[in-house]
Amino acid sequence: MAESGSAGPSPRSGPADGTPQRLRGGVLGMADIAAATMANVGPAMSFFFGFAFLATTAGVASPLTIVAAGAAVALFGNTLAEFSRAHPSAGSFTTFVGKTFGPVSAVTTALLAGLGYIIAMASVIAISGGFMQITLNHYTGVDLPWIIWTVLLTGLSVVLMLRGIVVSTKWAGYFFVVEMLVLVVVSVAALVEHRGDLSAAPFLPSHLTHGVKGLAAGFPLAVYLFIGWENSAALAEETENPRRNVGRAVFSSVAIMTMSYILFAYATVTGFGYDVQRLGDSRIPFIDVAQHTLGALALLAYVGGLTSTLGALIAGINSQARLVFNAGREGLLPSFFGYVHPTRRTPNNAIVTFAATALLIIVGWGLGHVLGAEGGQMNPVVFFAESSTLGAILILLVYLASNIALPLYYRRYRPQEFRIVRHVVLPAAGALAVLVPLYYLAKPGQPAPYSWFPYAALATLVAAVCYATLLVRRDPGLADRVGSVVADAE
């Protein structure tokens, strides 16, 4: 029996008349959600703080790992696009997995995705203040603690998000345009400056450190550069024609980000004279390239980094808090999260709680550094790598479940639309692509704290399954509410 497109049973968090609380529908176009998606990716922020490690891992040919990661993310994008075409929902992965495997999986996914995104977003929130501190100290000598800037920028961003999805999405888009202009200008200038030294070496497999093993080791780092690519799915309820536009936003964003990262990586490797050891020793390699190429105009690169962190902060919380909101609206999480502002139609409780929890994680992590055996203050750049890694493990588990779910969903609910390539081959390849970074993030022998991250993720998974099982036993009606609010339902 084909799945119905009706709104279904009303979530518990709806108003007194029993109708579900809804976000403001149809106010975003494809360009809006694509820009928000790329702002969530935060290419300047991700590349500034991720490429040095990637280059030292994969070698001169590190751009090839970006090509591989872009292809893998496109496979993930196929899964998201196909689910959104069939059942667009602010619940995104939670709805897709839950409709396929039942309410226990829905609650488990809601917890894994919610916590994973909050932990990952904590890295963005911290680096926003950290990069502000770096910039001001570099140009003015002012050295206010980064946590002050973090709290201030997060507060301002939350206020902007509470004003409404349209205004906050547009601001995220503006920040993204600025950072992309800066990145492209600096990259082109660097290539022109070093035009006599241009080489095809960064695109030759023979220049990968340890060959295919180096490509595989760098692959999870390259995949993380794209985290945020799924942003548009959670905005489905507020998007015009989400069945079509979510998929278009996903694929266009992945394509643009892949080509852009290749350009930035080539410019950076070239700017360092293909010396990955020296590149890896740089705190922010792209900034160094900008300074050597543009001199005083390197300020542009710092501006690009600042706008990138702000754009990612706004776009990321906006999207990911909506997963928490939808889970509250459908009863998978406490109904408190399902509240919608009566005028602006924004999920205020979910947004504020999401941001506040991320700040608490930063504070707790910082106290761990201060009270730990070695003592000392927490470095926001180091925290960026640590918390984003832990969050990525939980998010990758959600990606894996979604890829496994797609063929089963279409066979059960939409058999007349089932296609072997789109609904079996591509998600199977996507699932295999998820296993590679999961293996490298979870393999034994890593230094602390990375060594205990897999155990923390496993404990979270077990706790989420136990909680979900108990909740479903207490509330049998939960099965009917999973995915009950379709984004484009009348």
XYZ file of C-alpha atoms in Angstrom:
490
model
C 0.000 0.000 0.000
C 1.448 3.363 -1.023
C 2.071 5.876 1.691
C -0.456 8.651 2.065
C 0.565 12.285 1.740
C -1.908 13.444 4.394
C -0.853 14.979 7.647
C -1.931 11.881 9.585
C -2.647 11.748 13.308
C -2.020 14.967 15.165
C 1.108 15.261 17.291
C 0.615 15.701 21.008
C 2.341 19.052 20.986
C -0.314 20.727 18.890
C -2.662 23.434 20.127
C -5.942 22.819 21.910
C -7.863 21.980 18.711
C -5.553 19.018 18.066
C -3.936 20.335 14.886
C -0.154 20.080 14.700
C 1.935 23.158 15.269
C 3.460 24.120 11.951
C 6.334 26.268 10.825
C 5.737 28.991 8.236
C 5.318 27.142 4.951
C 6.603 28.016 1.509
C 8.632 31.112 2.446
C 12.011 29.809 1.207
C 13.009 29.176 -2.384
C 15.572 26.734 -3.740
C 18.285 29.414 -3.820
C 17.582 30.248 -0.157
C 17.995 26.698 1.114
C 20.995 26.035 -1.133
C 22.741 29.140 0.222
C 21.830 28.130 3.782
C 23.193 24.647 3.141
C 26.529 25.961 1.884
C 26.656 28.476 4.736
C 26.156 25.542 7.132
C 29.073 23.741 5.475
C 31.129 26.877 6.197
C 33.808 26.325 3.549
C 36.226 28.932 4.931
C 35.891 27.712 8.523
C 36.080 24.023 7.581
C 38.986 24.510 5.199
C 40.951 26.862 7.465
C 40.971 24.429 10.380
C 40.788 21.092 8.583
C 43.051 21.164 5.562
C 46.448 21.104 7.318
C 45.676 17.756 8.933
C 44.186 16.455 5.680
C 47.277 17.448 3.694
C 49.711 15.854 6.145
C 47.622 12.670 6.104
C 47.052 12.301 2.356
C 50.072 14.201 1.025
C 50.511 16.498 -1.955
C 47.616 14.815 -3.764
C 45.187 15.639 -0.951
C 42.806 17.283 -3.486
C 42.044 13.739 -4.663
C 40.581 12.942 -1.252
C 38.236 15.897 -1.725
C 37.125 14.463 -5.074
C 36.429 11.114 -3.376
C 34.605 12.787 -0.483
C 32.470 14.867 -2.868
C 31.435 11.697 -4.708
C 30.571 9.989 -1.418
C 28.512 12.942 -0.186
C 26.672 12.965 -3.511
C 25.693 9.353 -2.754
C 24.395 10.441 0.642
C 22.604 13.285 -1.151
C 20.787 10.821 -3.376
C 19.351 9.127 -0.286
C 18.237 12.408 1.232
C 16.784 13.675 -2.042
C 14.816 10.481 -2.664
C 13.383 10.476 0.847
C 12.523 14.178 0.627
C 10.815 13.654 -2.716
C 8.606 10.970 -1.180
C 8.048 12.365 2.311
C 9.438 15.891 2.904
C 9.644 16.603 6.624
C 11.344 18.906 9.111
C 12.286 15.676 10.872
C 14.663 14.778 8.028
C 16.653 11.638 8.941
C 14.498 10.935 11.996
C 11.359 10.746 9.874
C 13.004 8.747 7.091
C 14.488 6.086 9.366
C 11.411 5.993 11.611
C 8.949 5.523 8.738
C 11.033 2.563 7.566
C 11.967 0.739 10.758
C 9.357 1.916 13.250
C 9.096 4.158 16.312
C 12.036 2.711 18.270
C 14.364 3.578 15.412
C 12.762 7.014 15.117
C 13.401 7.889 18.757
C 16.917 6.432 18.577
C 17.680 8.465 15.460
C 16.247 11.616 17.010
C 18.549 11.234 20.002
C 21.652 10.341 17.967
C 21.084 13.094 15.418
C 20.149 15.701 18.009
C 23.125 14.997 20.261
C 25.520 14.512 17.346
C 24.573 17.824 15.763
C 24.738 19.673 19.090
C 28.230 18.334 19.804
C 29.370 19.153 16.267
C 27.776 22.607 16.430
C 29.592 23.238 19.723
C 32.800 23.178 17.690
C 31.423 25.883 15.362
C 30.197 27.990 18.278
C 33.590 27.763 19.990
C 35.589 28.549 16.864
C 33.445 31.600 16.140
C 34.789 33.201 19.319
C 38.213 31.669 18.837
C 38.634 33.084 15.355
C 37.386 36.490 16.500
C 40.084 36.434 19.189
C 42.741 35.393 16.654
C 41.730 38.164 14.232
C 41.564 40.976 16.774
C 44.815 39.928 18.421
C 46.565 39.797 15.046
C 45.494 43.277 13.951
C 45.006 45.214 17.197
C 46.849 43.311 19.909
C 43.584 43.022 21.886
C 43.400 39.593 23.505
C 40.012 39.180 25.162
C 39.225 35.568 26.112
C 37.598 33.747 23.209
C 34.720 32.489 25.366
C 33.453 36.081 25.716
C 33.232 36.434 21.943
C 31.659 32.986 21.686
C 28.821 33.826 24.070
C 28.266 37.232 22.463
C 28.180 35.961 18.866
C 25.986 32.996 19.786
C 23.527 35.251 21.597
C 23.278 37.639 18.665
C 22.821 34.741 16.250
C 20.045 33.191 18.348
C 18.217 36.528 18.492
C 18.431 36.720 14.702
C 17.080 33.165 14.343
C 14.176 33.878 16.664
C 13.136 36.776 14.416
C 12.180 34.320 11.687
C 13.498 31.818 9.180
C 13.504 34.230 6.239
C 15.639 36.953 7.806
C 18.087 34.554 9.464
C 18.480 32.445 6.316
C 19.175 35.537 4.236
C 21.832 36.708 6.678
C 23.462 33.278 6.557
C 23.387 33.564 2.765
C 24.997 37.015 2.850
C 27.801 35.736 5.080
C 28.317 32.801 2.713
C 28.629 35.064 -0.339
C 31.297 37.139 1.405
C 33.366 34.132 2.436
C 33.171 32.561 -1.026
C 34.266 35.767 -2.726
C 37.238 35.993 -0.380
C 38.210 32.353 -0.832
C 38.029 32.515 -4.615
C 39.914 35.833 -4.836
C 42.737 34.607 -2.591
C 42.950 31.248 -4.377
C 43.105 32.774 -7.857
C 45.640 35.369 -6.693
C 47.825 32.624 -5.201
C 47.730 30.597 -8.409
C 48.616 33.654 -10.464
C 51.440 34.514 -8.061
C 52.858 30.976 -8.382
C 51.936 30.425 -12.035
C 55.490 29.414 -12.873
C 55.337 26.580 -10.343
C 51.933 25.125 -11.234
C 51.952 21.344 -11.443
C 49.546 18.457 -11.900
C 51.111 16.685 -8.905
C 48.146 17.396 -6.548
C 45.919 15.385 -8.907
C 48.199 12.392 -9.450
C 47.536 9.264 -7.340
C 51.299 8.640 -7.221
C 51.639 11.705 -4.982
C 49.309 10.339 -2.298
C 51.133 9.465 0.907
C 51.095 5.642 1.144
C 48.913 5.442 -1.976
C 45.373 4.158 -1.534
C 45.944 3.798 2.212
C 46.700 7.520 2.422
C 43.579 8.309 0.399
C 41.484 6.192 2.761
C 43.076 7.774 5.843
C 42.389 11.273 4.544
C 38.894 10.406 3.360
C 37.077 10.950 6.704
C 38.798 14.320 7.104
C 37.657 15.316 3.629
C 34.110 14.105 4.305
C 33.970 16.293 7.400
C 34.614 19.344 5.212
C 31.124 18.733 3.795
C 29.210 18.269 7.058
C 26.130 20.469 6.799
C 25.312 19.336 3.245
C 22.021 17.922 4.603
C 20.828 21.303 5.911
C 18.053 21.806 3.342
C 16.076 18.667 4.271
C 15.178 19.987 7.725
C 13.959 23.245 6.100
C 11.478 21.318 3.941
C 8.406 22.548 5.808
C 9.342 26.162 5.124
C 10.419 25.557 1.520
C 8.365 26.091 -1.600
C 7.826 22.764 -3.415
C 10.152 20.793 -1.093
C 9.733 17.514 -3.000
C 11.646 19.077 -5.879
C 13.716 21.843 -4.303
C 15.351 19.930 -1.441
C 17.038 17.513 -3.846
C 18.105 20.317 -6.156
C 19.588 22.252 -3.243
C 21.478 19.189 -2.009
C 23.074 18.310 -5.339
C 23.883 21.884 -6.358
C 25.459 22.559 -2.960
C 27.591 19.405 -3.035
C 28.763 20.159 -6.584
C 29.687 23.768 -5.787
C 31.447 22.819 -2.561
C 33.426 20.025 -4.248
C 34.706 22.260 -7.044
C 35.452 25.057 -4.576
C 37.403 22.855 -2.165
C 39.483 21.497 -5.047
C 40.385 25.069 -6.026
C 41.218 26.070 -2.440
C 43.287 22.910 -1.864
C 45.235 23.341 -5.098
C 45.956 26.992 -4.301
C 47.094 26.155 -0.766
C 49.343 23.247 -1.743
C 50.814 25.364 -4.539
C 51.266 28.335 -2.227
C 53.383 26.153 0.088
C 55.517 24.929 -2.809
C 54.102 21.372 -2.463
C 55.775 21.068 0.929
C 53.123 19.326 3.027
C 55.377 19.188 6.083
C 55.586 22.977 6.184
C 51.894 23.239 5.344
C 50.994 20.927 8.220
C 53.050 23.004 10.649
C 51.002 26.100 9.822
C 48.178 26.973 12.205
C 45.938 28.190 9.362
C 47.620 27.435 6.002
C 45.177 29.378 3.836
C 45.751 32.535 5.907
C 49.501 32.159 5.412
C 49.004 31.818 1.655
C 46.866 34.971 1.685
C 49.511 36.912 3.619
C 52.319 35.843 1.301
C 50.238 36.571 -1.787
C 48.227 39.673 -0.936
C 50.199 41.205 1.924
C 48.029 43.753 3.710
C 44.965 42.517 1.829
C 45.202 39.274 3.810
C 42.653 41.002 6.029
C 40.151 39.723 3.468
C 40.946 36.152 4.464
C 40.310 36.952 8.124
C 36.992 38.576 7.182
C 36.105 35.469 5.187
C 36.810 33.286 8.214
C 34.660 35.448 10.487
C 31.699 35.505 8.093
C 32.076 31.761 7.596
C 31.820 30.944 11.299
C 28.806 33.233 11.692
C 27.056 31.847 8.621
C 27.666 28.255 9.736
C 26.484 29.056 13.256
C 23.194 30.572 12.054
C 22.459 28.087 9.281
C 23.497 25.080 11.360
C 21.417 25.837 14.446
C 18.482 26.920 12.292
C 18.377 23.589 10.482
C 19.460 21.175 13.160
C 17.218 22.631 15.860
C 14.287 21.818 13.570
C 15.064 18.117 13.894
C 14.760 18.522 17.651
C 11.574 20.569 17.204
C 9.928 17.967 14.987
C 10.846 15.185 17.404
C 9.167 17.170 20.191
C 6.137 17.888 18.016
C 5.648 14.189 17.267
C 6.309 13.029 20.828
C 9.708 11.410 20.222
C 11.227 13.957 22.605
C 9.507 16.051 25.317
C 6.704 18.202 23.852
C 8.485 21.303 25.208
C 10.668 21.211 22.091
C 7.621 21.220 19.807
C 6.592 24.789 20.649
C 6.196 27.268 17.767
C 6.086 31.042 18.246
C 2.509 32.089 17.402
C 3.563 35.025 15.203
C 6.973 34.269 13.744
C 6.324 30.509 13.479
C 9.826 29.701 14.694
C 10.693 26.731 16.970
C 11.937 28.980 19.771
C 12.340 26.377 22.505
C 14.300 24.033 20.261
C 16.600 26.814 19.020
C 17.382 28.207 22.475
C 17.845 24.768 24.024
C 20.081 23.639 21.156
C 22.372 26.670 21.512
C 22.402 26.572 25.308
C 23.269 22.865 25.374
C 26.134 23.420 22.937
C 27.483 26.192 25.194
C 27.231 23.897 28.216
C 29.235 21.252 26.338
C 31.928 23.845 25.672
C 32.000 24.843 29.347
C 32.094 21.217 30.496
C 34.875 20.367 28.047
C 36.803 23.406 29.238
C 36.452 22.394 32.878
C 37.763 18.973 31.924
C 40.927 20.631 30.630
C 41.339 22.799 33.722
C 40.703 19.974 36.194
C 42.469 17.275 34.188
C 45.824 15.717 34.956
C 47.709 18.127 32.694
C 45.641 21.205 33.584
C 45.628 24.289 31.368
C 43.046 26.161 29.363
C 41.131 24.767 26.419
C 42.251 25.865 22.960
C 39.212 26.535 20.724
C 41.068 25.294 17.623
C 41.887 21.992 19.337
C 38.335 21.767 20.678
C 37.033 22.322 17.134
C 38.786 19.141 15.993
C 37.840 17.129 19.071
C 34.134 17.935 19.387
C 33.529 17.846 15.643
C 35.047 14.350 15.532
C 32.816 13.016 18.311
C 29.743 14.631 16.766
C 30.673 13.262 13.339
C 30.701 9.666 14.621
C 27.085 9.964 15.803
C 26.024 11.741 12.601
C 27.680 9.085 10.426
C 25.645 6.404 12.213
C 22.516 8.315 11.169
C 23.777 8.529 7.572
C 24.354 4.768 7.625
C 20.852 3.997 8.905
C 19.313 6.272 6.265
C 21.142 4.586 3.402
C 20.055 1.170 4.648
C 16.469 2.405 5.027
C 15.965 3.862 1.531
C 15.461 0.644 -0.483
C 13.209 -0.833 2.212
C 11.113 2.327 2.361
C 10.500 2.475 -1.378
C 9.739 -1.248 -1.625
C 7.174 -0.961 1.152
C 5.529 2.411 0.557
C 6.176 3.338 -3.088
C 6.785 0.099 -5.011
C 5.540 1.638 -8.248
C 8.417 4.160 -8.099
C 11.098 1.689 -6.996
C 14.236 1.787 -9.167
C 17.239 -0.518 -8.747
C 19.920 2.117 -9.329
C 18.447 5.010 -7.319
C 17.026 2.942 -4.492
C 19.459 0.017 -4.155
C 22.795 0.541 -5.903
C 23.412 4.170 -4.901
C 22.344 3.847 -1.235
C 24.376 0.624 -0.952
C 27.416 2.496 -2.240
C 26.573 5.303 0.174
C 26.453 2.886 3.104
C 29.875 1.498 2.156
C 31.207 5.048 1.862
C 29.998 5.769 5.416
C 31.823 2.713 6.775
C 35.237 4.033 5.680
C 35.264 7.187 7.848
C 33.533 5.305 10.659
C 36.371 2.773 10.661
C 39.095 5.423 10.731
C 37.313 7.413 13.429
C 36.760 4.329 15.588
C 39.908 2.274 15.024
C 42.087 1.484 18.072
C 45.398 3.152 18.787
C 44.353 6.788 18.508
C 45.560 9.364 21.057
C 43.252 10.605 23.795
C 40.579 11.910 23.717
C 39.943 10.369 20.269
C 40.592 6.894 21.682
C 37.490 7.014 23.889
C 35.147 8.654 21.371
C 34.026 5.290 19.850
C 33.101 4.017 23.318
C 31.187 7.209 24.065
C 29.315 6.840 20.756
C 28.526 3.178 21.481
C 27.276 4.023 24.972
C 25.094 6.779 23.499
C 23.643 4.353 20.944
C 22.827 1.743 23.593
C 21.273 4.339 25.914
C 19.219 5.775 23.032
C 17.872 2.337 22.079
C 16.956 1.565 25.704
C 15.195 4.910 26.129
C 13.380 4.487 22.813
C 12.181 0.992 23.717
C 10.778 2.150 27.056
C 9.118 5.203 25.490
C 7.391 3.174 22.782
C 6.095 0.683 25.367
C 4.630 3.540 27.410
C 3.179 5.276 24.357
C 1.989 2.791 21.691
C 0.468 5.646 19.664
C 3.958 6.900 18.875
C 4.119 4.647 15.832
C 1.297 6.623 14.173
C 2.881 10.000 14.876
C 6.288 9.325 13.329
C 6.388 11.366 10.136
C 2.772 12.438 10.614
C 3.454 16.030 9.526
C 4.295 16.156 5.828
C 5.998 19.392 4.784
C 3.793 20.227 1.803
C 0.517 18.839 3.165
C -2.417 21.226 2.949
